[in-house]
């Protein structure tokens, strides 16, 4: 298990938010933390700690008046730590190469692939052809409804009709080199991980690179994730970290790479 750091950018600021609160209308999000530092500061910190495969997420839509400020921060992070970070948020074949050329290790995609509640395989094929499987991460972030976890899109606001199942994950393996899964219902709440989501992911860990995010609040949570995922599932920690106003010591979390 490796720690994958994050840089979430909303309204031109590095933030930690409650994931399920994000709304395009009014560019609203319930904030846990708004940093006084820019994205370059965090990218530099992650580079110094030799943390690879972290993700930058743009939390504003392209129609937002804040989008350009958010994108500027994202590009600053990529330039600060080239080939050390992945990027997601509004990725399409038209802009994916721009981010890769700017220094992104990989691009992370959801909404372009999941449209009208279904998988758009034509778009998925186009994206794979444009950037290559090795540079593509599928974001299968999910929320629970009627005892099932469903993939959500458009900055986690809309449910698809595609469930997070081992069968569907297996279907996507030929298109992407890894997966990022936020358990959105607990994202940003630091109230514990979604163990059911971890159990689903563990069943597909034979030859799969997966990063789990959502709800981590303590070293005990990380130990639980390590146990349930048999040490194979990577983890992102946000709001709980002391560098984002939480109580979980950043240096301690960095140390899990030695588990």
Short mmCIF file of C-alpha atoms in Angstrom, two decimals, residues 132-242:
data_model
loop_
_atom_site.label_atom_id
_atom_site.label_comp_id
_atom_site.label_asym_id
_atom_site.label_seq_id
_atom_site.Cartn_x
_atom_site.Cartn_y
_atom_site.Cartn_z
CA UNK A 132 -2.63 5.43 -24.58
CA UNK A 133 -3.79 3.01 -21.91
CA UNK A 134 -0.60 3.66 -19.95
CA UNK A 135 -1.57 7.31 -19.45
CA UNK A 136 -5.25 6.75 -18.62
CA UNK A 137 -6.83 6.49 -15.17
CA UNK A 138 -10.56 5.81 -14.86
CA UNK A 139 -12.29 7.50 -11.95
CA UNK A 140 -14.95 5.09 -10.72
CA UNK A 141 -15.98 7.18 -7.72
CA UNK A 142 -19.25 5.97 -6.27
CA UNK A 143 -22.19 6.67 -3.99
CA UNK A 144 -24.57 4.23 -2.35
CA UNK A 145 -28.22 3.95 -3.38
CA UNK A 146 -30.57 1.07 -2.57
CA UNK A 147 -27.79 -1.10 -1.12
CA UNK A 148 -25.63 -0.78 -4.25
CA UNK A 149 -22.69 1.47 -5.08
CA UNK A 150 -23.15 3.39 -8.34
CA UNK A 151 -20.53 5.32 -10.30
CA UNK A 152 -21.17 9.07 -10.15
CA UNK A 153 -20.15 11.79 -12.60
CA UNK A 154 -19.99 15.56 -13.10
CA UNK A 155 -18.00 16.21 -9.96
CA UNK A 156 -19.94 13.48 -8.11
CA UNK A 157 -23.32 15.18 -8.59
CA UNK A 158 -25.03 12.70 -10.94
CA UNK A 159 -25.65 8.97 -10.55
CA UNK A 160 -24.99 6.74 -13.53
CA UNK A 161 -26.72 3.43 -14.16
CA UNK A 162 -23.36 1.66 -13.90
CA UNK A 163 -22.73 -0.17 -10.63
CA UNK A 164 -19.35 -0.58 -8.99
CA UNK A 165 -19.02 -4.33 -9.37
CA UNK A 166 -16.14 -6.70 -9.96
CA UNK A 167 -17.63 -7.51 -13.37
CA UNK A 168 -17.66 -3.86 -14.48
CA UNK A 169 -14.18 -3.20 -13.11
CA UNK A 170 -12.95 -6.21 -15.06
CA UNK A 171 -14.57 -4.78 -18.20
CA UNK A 172 -12.62 -1.52 -17.88
CA UNK A 173 -9.21 -3.15 -17.39
CA UNK A 174 -8.40 -3.15 -21.09
CA UNK A 175 -8.82 0.62 -21.33
CA UNK A 176 -6.97 2.03 -18.31
CA UNK A 177 -3.75 1.43 -16.44
CA UNK A 178 -5.30 2.16 -13.05
CA UNK A 179 -8.42 3.27 -11.21
CA UNK A 180 -9.23 5.98 -8.70
CA UNK A 181 -12.26 5.42 -6.49
CA UNK A 182 -13.62 8.05 -4.11
CA UNK A 183 -16.23 6.73 -1.69
CA UNK A 184 -18.15 9.98 -2.10
CA UNK A 185 -20.61 9.53 0.77
CA UNK A 186 -17.73 9.68 3.25
CA UNK A 187 -15.37 11.87 1.22
CA UNK A 188 -14.15 14.83 3.26
CA UNK A 189 -15.96 13.76 6.42
CA UNK A 190 -13.07 11.96 8.19
CA UNK A 191 -15.58 9.56 9.76
CA UNK A 192 -14.05 6.27 8.65
CA UNK A 193 -13.65 4.39 5.40
CA UNK A 194 -16.34 2.60 3.35
CA UNK A 195 -15.32 -0.98 4.05
CA UNK A 196 -17.83 -2.37 1.53
CA UNK A 197 -16.17 -0.40 -1.28
CA UNK A 198 -12.75 -1.70 -0.23
CA UNK A 199 -14.06 -5.27 -0.24
CA UNK A 200 -15.35 -4.88 -3.80
CA UNK A 201 -11.98 -3.55 -4.92
CA UNK A 202 -9.98 -6.26 -3.16
CA UNK A 203 -11.67 -8.94 -5.25
CA UNK A 204 -10.18 -7.39 -8.41
CA UNK A 205 -6.64 -6.84 -7.16
CA UNK A 206 -4.87 -9.61 -9.07
CA UNK A 207 -3.29 -7.31 -11.65
CA UNK A 208 -4.93 -3.97 -10.97
CA UNK A 209 -3.64 -0.65 -9.65
CA UNK A 210 -6.32 1.01 -7.51
CA UNK A 211 -6.33 4.05 -5.26
CA UNK A 212 -9.06 4.41 -2.63
CA UNK A 213 -10.11 7.78 -1.20
CA UNK A 214 -12.75 8.73 1.33
CA UNK A 215 -13.22 8.96 5.08
CA UNK A 216 -9.72 8.15 6.33
CA UNK A 217 -9.36 9.78 9.76
CA UNK A 218 -6.68 7.84 11.64
CA UNK A 219 -3.80 5.41 11.41
CA UNK A 220 -6.29 2.74 12.51
CA UNK A 221 -8.31 3.41 9.36
CA UNK A 222 -5.16 2.98 7.29
CA UNK A 223 -4.42 -0.31 9.05
CA UNK A 224 -7.98 -1.48 8.32
CA UNK A 225 -7.58 -0.55 4.66
CA UNK A 226 -4.26 -2.36 4.56
CA UNK A 227 -5.86 -5.48 6.05
CA UNK A 228 -8.98 -5.49 3.89
CA UNK A 229 -7.01 -4.69 0.75
CA UNK A 230 -4.24 -7.15 1.64
CA UNK A 231 -1.71 -4.36 1.22
CA UNK A 232 -2.47 -3.94 -2.49
CA UNK A 233 -4.82 -0.95 -2.49
CA UNK A 234 -3.23 2.50 -2.43
CA UNK A 235 -4.81 5.33 -0.47
CA UNK A 236 -5.42 9.06 -0.63
CA UNK A 237 -5.88 11.06 2.56
CA UNK A 238 -7.14 14.65 2.46
CA UNK A 239 -9.08 16.51 5.13
CA UNK A 240 -7.70 14.44 8.01
CA UNK A 241 -4.08 15.46 7.32
CA UNK A 242 -2.44 18.15 9.42
#
